[in-house]
Amino acid sequence: MRVAVLGSKGKVGATMVQAVEAADDLTLSAEVDADDPLSLLTDNKTEVVIDFTHPDVVMKNLQFLIDNGIHAVVGTTGFTDERLQQVRSWLAAKPGVSVLIAPNFAIGAVLSMHFAQQAAPFYESVEVIELHHPQKADAPSGTAARTAALIAEARKDLPPNPDATTTGLPGARGADVDGVPVHSVRLAGLVAHQEVLFGTAGETLTIRHDSMDRTSFVPGVLLAVRRVAEFPGLTIGIESLLNLQ
Amino acid sequence: MRVAVLGSKGKVGATMVQAVEAADDLTLSAEVDADDPLSLLTDNKTEVVIDFTHPDVVMKNLQFLIDNGIHAVVGTTGFTDERLQQVRSWLAAKPGVSVLIAPNFAIGAVLSMHFAQQAAPFYESVEVIELHHPQKADAPSGTAARTAALIAEARKDLPPNPDATTTGLPGARGADVDGVPVHSVRLAGLVAHQEVLFGTAGETLTIRHDSMDRTSFVPGVLLAVRRVAEFPGLTIGIESLLNLQ
Amino acid sequence: MRVAVLGSKGKVGATMVQAVEAADDLTLSAEVDADDPLSLLTDNKTEVVIDFTHPDVVMKNLQFLIDNGIHAVVGTTGFTDERLQQVRSWLAAKPGVSVLIAPNFAIGAVLSMHFAQQAAPFYESVEVIELHHPQKADAPSGTAARTAALIAEARKDLPPNPDATTTGLPGARGADVDGVPVHSVRLAGLVAHQEVLFGTAGETLTIRHDSMDRTSFVPGVLLAVRRVAEFPGLTIGIESLLNLQ
Amino acid sequence: MRVAVLGSKGKVGATMVQAVEAADDLTLSAEVDADDPLSLLTDNKTEVVIDFTHPDVVMKNLQFLIDNGIHAVVGTTGFTDERLQQVRSWLAAKPGVSVLIAPNFAIGAVLSMHFAQQAAPFYESVEVIELHHPQKADAPSGTAARTAALIAEARKDLPPNPDATTTGLPGARGADVDGVPVHSVRLAGLVAHQEVLFGTAGETLTIRHDSMDRTSFVPGVLLAVRRVAEFPGLTIGIESLLNLQ
């Protein structure tokens, strides 16, 4: 499979160039950065493009890729409903072309959320602990907030978490996300970690995801590259590629 | 819903009597132990029976229950293929009656195995650590061996775990269950715990189940009682009741 | 060694009666509850008394024990500075008699606090997570608040935890105990658990204590019974018995 | 404080150059690699040298440093008893000069071992789990084997771990290091991690150390640089600098 990287000199793009070169079943067809013409992609018979570029240029990139029948795996951000609608209409004119846009390629994060939703209806109690390096600006993390919201939706027919707390210090019981307590730890030495804890009489279930370095997106992007052609049209998130449900 | 307990004076049975009494939506219709007539069940208009008895009597119990249109949730052991076939043939004559037989009612253990199977294809490495009280006779535990076998089946198209170990002490790398290393810890103070660890470049995913006391089967049995009528015929294991997949 | 239990019919006292009977090196000399005369202790040649009674009677008990040269291991609460001073003055008149009064006999809790204080000066960041059953009324737990205060004292010459949080939900970053964030999880299925997390560049250190059931005080009380005679006068807490430092 | 790095172009040395430059209270006096003269150190008024070089040159380096009254913090390996004796005799002639040689500068690893030794006498059971990346050649790790040996020494007057295992698979119960079971996990995505688990009736204590990247030696080396002058003569290991006990 012939694969090109758009944004090949960016931090993520450069990592993906190495990853494609290291993969036995993939051939790096082109490295394209800001100053390079997109025609490098077609000249080199690219089948799939990995796009980690910028909201300012990603729409132009996608239009070119779809026009030329090249599948796209996109980690660039900034997709509004309007933009997604535009991508869908371009794809409608080119059946057989696939575009996959995902906010998070870490397979473990996606699996964690999926498992948490499946487990949620069977437990009286659930809480989320996320742990990150102390340079992080937001607390809770976006992933933790989204995980908690998905759990809350999955247990909406259940009574709230039992909690007899009557005295204490403000903040001890965490942030409330739709009824799910979320605790944010910020610790030097950590990277990005999350634990979902479920409990009922006599037993607990814990789903923990640890990202040890910034390359944890690589296996998810490679999985997407290998399977994107099976999903013509627009796909959001890598869930569908994981054969879940 | 009118629920009776067979084996009501056994340790598990007595716990289930209390659990049924404590549940708002369930009524305890009868407590039946070794010396009591099964007619107590029909006399008290029992709809569902919980059977934690003995392999010697469970088949006679099931014949009576099926004959009388009473659903059964069974934790008694000793079911051979022959016995299961017999139960199926009795049920064939009574459409609408449900029998659920499960080796393990701990919801967390069942969810853990299911999640482990779903995650297995996406990780280079997987190992299992199970931790129990030091009175346990077998190592690894039956649940850990079964979990490892299911994982091995789910990743049978993948290369084996990478492992550069060339020197060391015997046993350090655990037991080998179909290519999955399984480590057994025996520690005073523990009850029954299991961790499945998955890893790939830059990230790990851990699924941990902790049974803190011997009552961790209760929520699973109650779930089965409430839903068994929806599953006419014979059902093995509580997986189908968990709406997984 | 001849050991008696005061408050022998209370929940803790009854557990201690069993524990003394089960210990090969200890003999149960007497079981004394509210209606029994203290003379049972001297009649039975008691060497050490375990007192889990009530603030209303414990001072009277201690006066009798000290007068009669019996060592005391005391888990009863309600000791003010005034009461401690009284005990000291009784002991001054009876050199060679030992009284040990401890708020917490769980060895693991005491070791955790000690280790946390020792590690504190060497890490940029520290946070505490405590996890309990949902019937608990206070958050954070008394042990977590005390652990955090001891850590804060041990790192008082260090800069505060680094923390770039600028946006978020209230409570996400936990309660503030003297600059140490403390997070309280309340989950069905749990008993009493605490984690102290330390972090610096590239590494973290975690000290975790799990109490799985209400008997976790037993080993600490037995240790105190066996060693109390070595510590004449008044001793507060079991730290001194653990040979720490 | 004026600090130089010997072996400044090696991987560890280069990291230490950066770390010294980033520290407000330290000044980088010189970077010296294989082809540079040691006189750079004296020319630049170096007070402390960090030596991560090679067994072939480290003795020559130490002779020069001691002769010139420069303190040394040494992570280079290969120190036999004979070599240590030689260093001691050089130091005898230069009172006031300090040399610290340590096999492991990760503070967390050193604290873990120390805490494990302190806790060991108070628990019935103890096991060690070490978890590393799958490129590691030895199992168990050197640190785990040393930790287990120290624990075994600290509990040598206790009965062995209780263990009722009678049936099982070979390896399930781990490697035996002086009676302490040690389990080695090798998992893609991990770096270097170790857990010591202690257990007794109703409670467990866990000491966990996580090295997330290869820079976890930095805080320990900087601590040694700042404090080495307080320890004239030869010091082995950083324990003495941690104010333990």
XYZ file of N, CA, C and O in Angstrom, chain C residues 58-63 66 72 74 79-94 97-101 233-236:
136
model
N -12.808 4.288 80.334
C -11.415 3.924 80.085
C -10.459 4.472 81.148
O -9.469 3.827 81.502
N -10.756 5.657 81.709
C -9.844 6.226 82.711
C -9.865 5.392 83.987
O -8.825 5.120 84.590
N -11.056 4.970 84.379
C -11.176 4.096 85.549
C -10.414 2.783 85.318
O -9.691 2.292 86.191
N -10.572 2.236 84.111
C -9.833 1.015 83.762
C -8.329 1.218 83.905
O -7.621 0.409 84.510
N -7.843 2.330 83.318
C -6.392 2.558 83.319
C -5.850 2.718 84.735
O -4.777 2.217 85.068
N -6.615 3.407 85.583
C -6.165 3.588 86.970
C -5.990 2.222 87.649
O -4.972 1.953 88.286
N -2.882 0.288 86.042
C -1.585 0.823 86.473
C -1.334 0.475 87.943
O -0.253 0.008 88.309
N -1.086 -1.962 79.461
C -2.336 -1.724 78.722
C -2.069 -1.320 77.273
O -1.193 -0.496 76.998
N -4.375 0.263 74.327
C -5.669 0.931 74.362
C -6.057 1.486 72.992
O -5.329 2.297 72.415
N -9.114 10.649 74.213
C -8.020 11.090 75.093
C -7.650 12.549 74.826
O -7.079 12.874 73.790
N -7.998 13.420 75.758
C -7.592 14.828 75.696
C -6.195 14.954 76.295
O -5.700 14.032 76.939
N -5.592 16.131 76.118
C -4.277 16.381 76.719
C -4.350 16.201 78.234
O -3.423 15.692 78.869
N -5.465 16.627 78.785
C -5.673 16.523 80.236
C -5.653 15.052 80.680
O -5.014 14.691 81.670
N -6.385 14.244 79.950
C -6.437 12.821 80.290
C -5.055 12.173 80.158
O -4.654 11.375 81.000
N -4.339 12.525 79.077
C -3.007 11.949 78.877
C -2.100 12.343 80.042
O -1.306 11.536 80.540
N -2.246 13.610 80.499
C -1.418 14.079 81.610
C -1.721 13.276 82.875
O -0.813 12.908 83.631
N -2.986 12.979 83.083
C -3.404 12.173 84.237
C -2.767 10.778 84.191
O -2.259 10.273 85.189
N -2.833 10.172 82.977
C -2.243 8.834 82.821
C -0.746 8.883 83.125
O -0.222 8.024 83.841
N -0.079 9.921 82.608
C 1.359 10.051 82.876
C 1.653 10.135 84.372
O 2.621 9.558 84.856
N 0.802 10.866 85.093
C 1.109 11.039 86.520
C 0.859 9.726 87.273
O 1.600 9.382 88.193
N -0.155 8.956 86.869
C -0.342 7.630 87.479
C 0.886 6.745 87.218
O 1.358 6.041 88.096
N 1.366 6.813 85.952
C 2.499 5.956 85.570
C 3.777 6.349 86.304
O 4.625 5.492 86.593
N 3.912 7.652 86.604
C 5.123 8.130 87.292
C 5.284 7.412 88.622
O 6.404 7.121 89.076
N 4.157 7.080 89.219
C 4.182 6.397 90.519
C 4.411 4.898 90.382
O 4.584 4.203 91.384
N 4.380 4.396 89.161
C 4.542 2.950 88.956
C 5.550 2.676 87.841
O 5.185 2.179 86.759
N 5.551 0.046 84.495
C 4.264 -0.253 83.853
C 4.170 0.530 82.547
O 4.601 1.681 82.472
N 3.614 -0.127 81.511
C 3.513 0.494 80.180
C 2.058 0.697 79.788
O 1.222 -0.196 79.974
N 1.765 1.850 79.199
C 0.447 2.093 78.574
C 0.699 2.576 77.163
O 1.451 3.530 76.940
N 0.083 1.893 76.187
C 0.182 2.329 74.796
C -1.226 2.695 74.317
O -2.140 1.869 74.380
N -1.384 3.927 73.865
C -2.680 4.405 73.358
C -2.493 4.763 71.897
O -1.621 5.562 71.560
N 6.077 3.465 80.762
C 5.527 4.818 80.671
C 4.474 4.869 79.583
O 3.967 3.832 79.127
N 4.152 6.100 79.137
C 3.080 6.287 78.155
C 3.647 6.387 76.742
O 4.569 7.163 76.490
N 3.093 5.605 75.813
C 3.477 5.682 74.405
C 2.234 5.994 73.595
O 1.187 5.382 73.802
N 2.361 6.950 72.668
C 1.228 7.300 71.800
C 1.508 6.781 70.401
O 2.527 7.136 69.804
